[in-house]
Tab-separated table of C-alpha atoms in Angstrom:
chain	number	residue	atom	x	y	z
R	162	UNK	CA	-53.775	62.553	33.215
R	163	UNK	CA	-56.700	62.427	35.677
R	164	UNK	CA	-55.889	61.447	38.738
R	165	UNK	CA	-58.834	59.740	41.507
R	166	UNK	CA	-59.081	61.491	45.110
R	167	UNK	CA	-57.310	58.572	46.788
R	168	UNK	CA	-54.250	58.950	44.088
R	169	UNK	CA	-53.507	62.518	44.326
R	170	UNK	CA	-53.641	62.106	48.388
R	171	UNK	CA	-50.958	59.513	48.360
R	172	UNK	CA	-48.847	61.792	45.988
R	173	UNK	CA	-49.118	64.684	47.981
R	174	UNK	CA	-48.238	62.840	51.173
R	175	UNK	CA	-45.231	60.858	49.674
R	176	UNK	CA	-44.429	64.019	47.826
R	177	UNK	CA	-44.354	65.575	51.949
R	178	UNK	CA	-42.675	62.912	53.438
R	179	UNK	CA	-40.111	62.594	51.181
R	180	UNK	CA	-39.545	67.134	52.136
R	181	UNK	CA	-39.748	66.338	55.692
R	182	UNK	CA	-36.978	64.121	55.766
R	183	UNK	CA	-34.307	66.125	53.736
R	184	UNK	CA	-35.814	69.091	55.749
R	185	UNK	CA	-35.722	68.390	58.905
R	186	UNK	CA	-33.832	71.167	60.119
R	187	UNK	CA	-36.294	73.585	58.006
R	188	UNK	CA	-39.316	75.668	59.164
R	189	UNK	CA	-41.532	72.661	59.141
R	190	UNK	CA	-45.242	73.952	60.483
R	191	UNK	CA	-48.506	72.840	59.492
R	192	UNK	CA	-49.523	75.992	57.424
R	193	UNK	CA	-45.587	75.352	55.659
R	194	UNK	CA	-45.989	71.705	55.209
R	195	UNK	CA	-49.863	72.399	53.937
R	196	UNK	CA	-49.386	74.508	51.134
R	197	UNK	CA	-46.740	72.292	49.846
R	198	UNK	CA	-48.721	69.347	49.556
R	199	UNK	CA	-51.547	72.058	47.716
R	200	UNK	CA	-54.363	71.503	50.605
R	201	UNK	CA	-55.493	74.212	52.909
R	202	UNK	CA	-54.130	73.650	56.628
R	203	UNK	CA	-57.456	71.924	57.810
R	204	UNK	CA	-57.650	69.260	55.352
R	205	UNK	CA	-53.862	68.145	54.988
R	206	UNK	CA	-53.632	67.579	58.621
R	207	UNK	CA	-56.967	65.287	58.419
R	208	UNK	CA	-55.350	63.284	55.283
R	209	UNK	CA	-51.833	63.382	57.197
R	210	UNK	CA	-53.344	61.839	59.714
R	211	UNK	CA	-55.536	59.310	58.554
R	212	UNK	CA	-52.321	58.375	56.244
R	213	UNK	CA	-50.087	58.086	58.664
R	214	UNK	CA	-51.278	57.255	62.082
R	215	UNK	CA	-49.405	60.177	63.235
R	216	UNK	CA	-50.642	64.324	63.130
R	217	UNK	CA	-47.938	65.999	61.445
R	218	UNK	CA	-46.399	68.045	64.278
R	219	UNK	CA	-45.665	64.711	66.136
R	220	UNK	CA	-44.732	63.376	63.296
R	221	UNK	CA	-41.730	66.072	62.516
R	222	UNK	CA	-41.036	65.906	66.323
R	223	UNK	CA	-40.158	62.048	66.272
R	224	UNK	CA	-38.174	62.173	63.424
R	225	UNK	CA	-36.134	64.801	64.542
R	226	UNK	CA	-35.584	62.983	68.013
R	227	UNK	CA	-34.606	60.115	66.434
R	228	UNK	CA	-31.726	61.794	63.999
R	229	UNK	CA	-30.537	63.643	67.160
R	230	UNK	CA	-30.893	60.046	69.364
R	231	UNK	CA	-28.826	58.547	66.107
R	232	UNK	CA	-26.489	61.272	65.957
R	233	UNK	CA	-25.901	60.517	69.443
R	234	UNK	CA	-25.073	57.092	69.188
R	235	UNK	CA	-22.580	57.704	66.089
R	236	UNK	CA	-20.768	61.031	66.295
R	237	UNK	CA	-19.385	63.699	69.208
R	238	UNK	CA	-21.554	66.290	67.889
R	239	UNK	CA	-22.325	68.649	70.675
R	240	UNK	CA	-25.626	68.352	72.344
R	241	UNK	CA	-26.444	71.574	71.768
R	242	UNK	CA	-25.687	72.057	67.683
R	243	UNK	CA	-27.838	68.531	67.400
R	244	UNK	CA	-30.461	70.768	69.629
R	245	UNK	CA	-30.667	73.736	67.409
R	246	UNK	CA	-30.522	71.376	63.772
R	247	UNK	CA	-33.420	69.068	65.552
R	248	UNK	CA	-35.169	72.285	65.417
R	249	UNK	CA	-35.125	73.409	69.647
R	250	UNK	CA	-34.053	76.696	70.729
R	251	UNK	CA	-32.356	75.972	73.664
R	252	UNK	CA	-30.231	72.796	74.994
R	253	UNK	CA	-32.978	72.810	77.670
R	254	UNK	CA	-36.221	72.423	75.447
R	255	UNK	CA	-33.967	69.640	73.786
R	256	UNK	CA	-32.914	67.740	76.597
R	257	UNK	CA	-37.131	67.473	77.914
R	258	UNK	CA	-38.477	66.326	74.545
R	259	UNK	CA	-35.764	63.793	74.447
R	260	UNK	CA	-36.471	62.616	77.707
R	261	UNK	CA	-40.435	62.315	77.418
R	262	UNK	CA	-39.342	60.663	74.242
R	263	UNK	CA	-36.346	58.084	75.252
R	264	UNK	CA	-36.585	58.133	79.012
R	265	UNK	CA	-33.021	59.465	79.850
R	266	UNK	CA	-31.027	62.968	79.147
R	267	UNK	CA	-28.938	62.797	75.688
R	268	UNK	CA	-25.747	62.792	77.634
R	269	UNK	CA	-27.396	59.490	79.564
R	270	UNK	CA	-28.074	57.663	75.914
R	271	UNK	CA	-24.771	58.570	74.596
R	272	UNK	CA	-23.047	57.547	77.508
R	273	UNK	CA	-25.322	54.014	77.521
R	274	UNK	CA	-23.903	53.343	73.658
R	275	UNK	CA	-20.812	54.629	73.953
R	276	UNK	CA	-20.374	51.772	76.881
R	277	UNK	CA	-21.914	49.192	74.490
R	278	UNK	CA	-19.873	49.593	71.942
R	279	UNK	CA	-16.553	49.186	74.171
R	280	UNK	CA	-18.421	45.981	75.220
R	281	UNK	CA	-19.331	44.716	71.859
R	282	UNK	CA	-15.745	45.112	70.336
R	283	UNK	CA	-14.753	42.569	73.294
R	284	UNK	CA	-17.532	40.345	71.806
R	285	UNK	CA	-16.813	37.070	69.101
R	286	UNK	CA	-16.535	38.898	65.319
R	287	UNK	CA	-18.797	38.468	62.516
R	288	UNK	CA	-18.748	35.254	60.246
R	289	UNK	CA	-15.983	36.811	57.777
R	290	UNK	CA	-14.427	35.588	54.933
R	291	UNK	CA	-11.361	36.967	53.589
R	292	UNK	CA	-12.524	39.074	50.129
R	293	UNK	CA	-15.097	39.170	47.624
R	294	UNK	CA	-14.570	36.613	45.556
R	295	UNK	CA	-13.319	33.605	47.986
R	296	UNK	CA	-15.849	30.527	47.929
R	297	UNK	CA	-15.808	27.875	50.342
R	298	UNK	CA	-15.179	23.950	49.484
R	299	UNK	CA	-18.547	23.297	47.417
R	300	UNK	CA	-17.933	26.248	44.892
R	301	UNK	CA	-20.087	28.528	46.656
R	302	UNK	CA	-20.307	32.022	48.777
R	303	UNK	CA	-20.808	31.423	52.252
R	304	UNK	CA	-24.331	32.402	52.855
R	305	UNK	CA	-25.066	35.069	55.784
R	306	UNK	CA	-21.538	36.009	55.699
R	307	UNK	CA	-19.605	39.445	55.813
R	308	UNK	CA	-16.240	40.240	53.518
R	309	UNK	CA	-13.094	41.288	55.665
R	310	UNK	CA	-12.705	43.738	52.824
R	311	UNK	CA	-13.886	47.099	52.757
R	312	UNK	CA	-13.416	50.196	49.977
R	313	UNK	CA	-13.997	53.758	50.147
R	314	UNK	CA	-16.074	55.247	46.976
R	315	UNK	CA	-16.879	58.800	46.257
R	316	UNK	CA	-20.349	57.715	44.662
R	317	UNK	CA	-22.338	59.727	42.390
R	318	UNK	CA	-25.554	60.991	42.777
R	319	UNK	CA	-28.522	58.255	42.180
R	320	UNK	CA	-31.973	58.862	41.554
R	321	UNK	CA	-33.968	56.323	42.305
R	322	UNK	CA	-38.358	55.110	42.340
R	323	UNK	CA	-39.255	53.559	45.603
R	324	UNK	CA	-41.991	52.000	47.293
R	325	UNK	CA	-41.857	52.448	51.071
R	326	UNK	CA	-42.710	49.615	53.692
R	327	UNK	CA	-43.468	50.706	57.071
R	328	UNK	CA	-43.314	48.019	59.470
R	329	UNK	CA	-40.665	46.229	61.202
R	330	UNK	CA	-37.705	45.563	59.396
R	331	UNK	CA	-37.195	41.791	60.314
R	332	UNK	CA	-40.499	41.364	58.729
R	333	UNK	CA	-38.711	42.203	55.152
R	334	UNK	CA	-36.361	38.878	56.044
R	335	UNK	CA	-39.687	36.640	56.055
R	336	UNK	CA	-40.692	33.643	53.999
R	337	UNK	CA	-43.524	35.595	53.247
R	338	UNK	CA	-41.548	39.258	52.498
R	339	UNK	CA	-43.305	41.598	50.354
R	340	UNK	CA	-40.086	42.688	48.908
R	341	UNK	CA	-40.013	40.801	45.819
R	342	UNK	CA	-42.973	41.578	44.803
R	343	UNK	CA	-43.011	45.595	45.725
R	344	UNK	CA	-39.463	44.996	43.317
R	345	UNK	CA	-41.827	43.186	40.521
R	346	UNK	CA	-44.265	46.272	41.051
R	347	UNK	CA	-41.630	48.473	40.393
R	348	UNK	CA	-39.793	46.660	37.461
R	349	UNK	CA	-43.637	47.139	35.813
R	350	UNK	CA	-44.061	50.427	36.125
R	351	UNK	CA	-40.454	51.375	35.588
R	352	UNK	CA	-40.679	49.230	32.397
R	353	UNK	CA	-43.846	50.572	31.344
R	354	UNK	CA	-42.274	54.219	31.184
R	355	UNK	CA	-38.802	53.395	29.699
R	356	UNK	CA	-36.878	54.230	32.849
R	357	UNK	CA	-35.237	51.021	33.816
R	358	UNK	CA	-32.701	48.519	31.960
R	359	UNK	CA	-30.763	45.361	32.967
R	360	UNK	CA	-27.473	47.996	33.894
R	361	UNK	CA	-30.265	49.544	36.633
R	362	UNK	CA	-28.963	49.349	40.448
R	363	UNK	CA	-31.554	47.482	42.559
R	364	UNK	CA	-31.313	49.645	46.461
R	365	UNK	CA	-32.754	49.905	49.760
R	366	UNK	CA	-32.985	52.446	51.964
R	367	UNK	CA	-33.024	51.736	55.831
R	368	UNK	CA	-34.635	55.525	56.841
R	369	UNK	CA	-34.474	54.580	60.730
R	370	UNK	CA	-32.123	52.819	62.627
R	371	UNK	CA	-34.151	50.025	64.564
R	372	UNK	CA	-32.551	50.817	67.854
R	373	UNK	CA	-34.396	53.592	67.934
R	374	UNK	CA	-37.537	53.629	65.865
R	375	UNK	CA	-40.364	51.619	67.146
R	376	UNK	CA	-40.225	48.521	65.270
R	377	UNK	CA	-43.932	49.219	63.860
R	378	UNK	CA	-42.762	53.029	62.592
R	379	UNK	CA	-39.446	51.728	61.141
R	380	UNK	CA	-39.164	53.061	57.306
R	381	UNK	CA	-37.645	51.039	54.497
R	382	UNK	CA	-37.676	52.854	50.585
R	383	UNK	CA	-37.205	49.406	48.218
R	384	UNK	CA	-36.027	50.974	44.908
R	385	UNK	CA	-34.974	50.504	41.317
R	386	UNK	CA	-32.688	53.472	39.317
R	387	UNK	CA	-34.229	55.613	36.925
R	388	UNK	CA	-32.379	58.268	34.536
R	389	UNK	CA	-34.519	61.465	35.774
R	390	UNK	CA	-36.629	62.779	38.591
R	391	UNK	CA	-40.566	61.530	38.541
R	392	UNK	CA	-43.543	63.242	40.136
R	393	UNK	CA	-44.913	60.311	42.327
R	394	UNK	CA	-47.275	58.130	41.138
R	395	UNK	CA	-49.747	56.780	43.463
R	396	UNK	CA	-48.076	55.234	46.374
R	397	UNK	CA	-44.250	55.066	44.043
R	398	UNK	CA	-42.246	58.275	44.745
R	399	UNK	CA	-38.668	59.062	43.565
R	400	UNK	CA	-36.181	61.137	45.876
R	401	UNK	CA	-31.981	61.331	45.432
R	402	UNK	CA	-29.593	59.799	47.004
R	403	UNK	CA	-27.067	62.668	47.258
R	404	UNK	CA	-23.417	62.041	45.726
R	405	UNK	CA	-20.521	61.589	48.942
R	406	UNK	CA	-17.861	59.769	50.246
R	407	UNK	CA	-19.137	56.583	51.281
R	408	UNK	CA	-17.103	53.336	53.608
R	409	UNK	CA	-18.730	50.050	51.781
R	410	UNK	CA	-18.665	46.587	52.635
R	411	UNK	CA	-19.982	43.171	50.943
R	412	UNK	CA	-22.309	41.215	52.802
R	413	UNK	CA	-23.443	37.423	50.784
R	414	UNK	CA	-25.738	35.616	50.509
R	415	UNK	CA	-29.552	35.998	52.391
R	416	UNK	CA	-30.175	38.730	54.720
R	417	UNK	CA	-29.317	36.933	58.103
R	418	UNK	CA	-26.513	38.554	59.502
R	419	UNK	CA	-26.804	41.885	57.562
R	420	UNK	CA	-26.281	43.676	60.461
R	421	UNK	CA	-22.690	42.171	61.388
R	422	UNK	CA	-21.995	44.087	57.729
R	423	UNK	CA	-22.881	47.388	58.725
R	424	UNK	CA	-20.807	47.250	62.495
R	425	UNK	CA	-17.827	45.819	60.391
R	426	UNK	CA	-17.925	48.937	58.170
R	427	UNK	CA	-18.551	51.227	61.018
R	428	UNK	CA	-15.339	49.320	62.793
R	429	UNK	CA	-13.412	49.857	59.504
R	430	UNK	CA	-13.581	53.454	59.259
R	431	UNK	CA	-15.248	55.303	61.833
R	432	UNK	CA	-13.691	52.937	65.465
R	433	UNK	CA	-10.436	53.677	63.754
R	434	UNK	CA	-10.757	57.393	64.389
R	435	UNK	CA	-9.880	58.374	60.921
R	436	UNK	CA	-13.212	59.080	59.753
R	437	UNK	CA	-16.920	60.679	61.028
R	438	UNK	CA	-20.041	59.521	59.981
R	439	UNK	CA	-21.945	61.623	57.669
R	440	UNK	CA	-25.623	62.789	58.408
R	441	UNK	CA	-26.591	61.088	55.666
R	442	UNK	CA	-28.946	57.840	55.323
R	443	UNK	CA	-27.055	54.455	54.727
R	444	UNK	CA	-28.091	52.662	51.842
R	445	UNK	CA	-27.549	49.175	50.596
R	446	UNK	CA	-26.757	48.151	46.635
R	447	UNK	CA	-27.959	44.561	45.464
R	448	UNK	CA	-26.181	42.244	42.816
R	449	UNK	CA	-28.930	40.245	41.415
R	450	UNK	CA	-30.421	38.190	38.528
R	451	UNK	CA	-34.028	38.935	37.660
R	452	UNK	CA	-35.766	35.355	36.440
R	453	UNK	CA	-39.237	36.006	34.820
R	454	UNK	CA	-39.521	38.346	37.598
R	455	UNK	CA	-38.400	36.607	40.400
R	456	UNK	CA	-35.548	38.692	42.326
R	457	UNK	CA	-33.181	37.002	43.755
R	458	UNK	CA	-30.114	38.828	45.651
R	459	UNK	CA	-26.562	37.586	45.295
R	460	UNK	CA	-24.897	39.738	47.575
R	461	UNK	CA	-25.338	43.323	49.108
R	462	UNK	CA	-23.232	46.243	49.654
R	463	UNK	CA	-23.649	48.591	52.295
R	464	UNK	CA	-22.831	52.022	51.604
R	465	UNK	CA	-22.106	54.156	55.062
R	466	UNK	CA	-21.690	57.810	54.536
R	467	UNK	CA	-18.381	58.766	56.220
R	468	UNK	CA	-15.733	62.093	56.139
R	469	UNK	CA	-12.206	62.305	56.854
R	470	UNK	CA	-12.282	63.277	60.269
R	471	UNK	CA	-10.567	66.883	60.992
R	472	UNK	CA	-7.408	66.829	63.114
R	473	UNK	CA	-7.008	69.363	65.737
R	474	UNK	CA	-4.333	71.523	65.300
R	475	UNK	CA	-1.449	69.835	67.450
R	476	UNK	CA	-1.983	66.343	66.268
């Protein structure tokens, strides 16, 4: 297959973004980063750029902040092991990048969410309704609403095609959303090279949490399951979303609200003290019926990685 200059750029930079984010902890320099994509040091960091908005060494650096900044928010991790895996020497080094980057130490933004979230469990609850299958008067799921149910699945490994939309995530929730029809573009070419069927899981992929990603930077991976691993194609990559234990809730109905789904998972497992949060990207899984290639979503589960937390000896 020939392949035009612009295509085999956007497959060698999906093909890098896709390493530096399961890599982050890696040797991740330009000359390292270069010869994976196949250019010579010079010219990836020109196409990087220009691709991006970003050069790449920033580019690792934020990421990394913002897994540590996560981490922070979501786990007692010490400061100093989510120093050395974010790719710093020394708690020192750390603790100045973060600051440049978030304006306060790490023990300053983990003390700042750790008092918000004593607040917010004072606060009203989500709109719940009491399990998956209750319907309200007319027959129908309450729309923007969150199940009281949860379930704990060990889920299999999934490979999946995705398109990625950078960009505020709100803006997926718009009239105007370019979801459905980055789904319809995938359905095509999914179709067009026998990899998808009706049984196919429909999945996003929230990369960043928007608490701490600039709204404009924030990464979202719409995708379709396929059967085996792709090379990319053009500006649709493939990547694996790695088997685990996973805390899952139901969320029905449109979008609004989605977020009440993921705290009421969080609060299910993790708040309880019986389990840790994985370091492992949440994911969502949609139920939906696909008319003459209009997508529409019935409900969503949210998959949150989680691990039976260890009990100090004593307990």
């Amino acid at each position: 297959m020939i392949f035009t200059t612009n295509e085999k750029y956007e497959q060698a930079i999906l093909s890098t973004l896709i390493h530096i984010q399961t890599h982050l902890e890696a040797d991740l320099k330009l000359d390292t980063l270069a010869e994976h994509a196949g250019f010579s040091a010079y010219h990836f960091h020109r196409i990087f750029r220009e691709s991006i908005g970003e050069p790449v060494k920033e580019y690792v650096r934020r990421l990394r902040l913002e897994k540590a900044a996560y981490r922070l928010k979501v786990s007692e991790e010490a400061i100093l092991r989510l120093a050395l895996e974010s790719g710093f020497k020394t708690h020192e080094s750390f603790t100045r990048a973060f600051r440049r980057q978030f304006g306060v130490t790490p023990n300053e933004y983990r003390d700042h969410f750790l008092r918000a979230s004593n607040a917010r469990k004072k606060q009203i609850q989500p709109k719940y309704i009491a399990d998956f299958n209750m319907k309200d008067e007319s027959g129908l799921l309450p729309n923007g609403s969150t199940s009281k149910q949860v379930r704990m699945e060990n889920a299999r490994q999934i490979i999946v095609a995705f398109i990625r939309h950078v960009g505020q995530y709100e803006k997926l929730l718009d009239k105007d959303s370019p979801m459905s029809l980055l789904w319809e573009e995938l359905f095509t070419w999914g179709n067009a090279n026998g990899l998808i069927n009706a049984d196919s899981l429909l999945i996003g992929i929230p990369q960043d949490d928007p608490s701490v990603t600039p709204p404009e930077k924030q990464r979202f991976d719409i995708c379709v399951q396929i059967p085996e691993f792709r090379n990319p194609s053009g500006h649709i990559g493939c990547q694996t979303i790695p088997a685990g234990m996973f805390g899952v809730g139901r969320h029905y109905g449109s979008f609004d609200n989605l977020a009440d789904t993921y705290v009421h998972v969080y609060d299910s497992f993790v708040t309880t003290g019986k389990y840790n949060l994985r370091a492992q990207t949440p994911f969502e899984v949609y139920s939906y019926s696909n008319v003459k290639g209009d997508i529409r979503i019935h409900f969503t589960d949210v998959y949150l990685p989680i691990e039976k937390k260890k009990q100090n000896k004593g307990d």
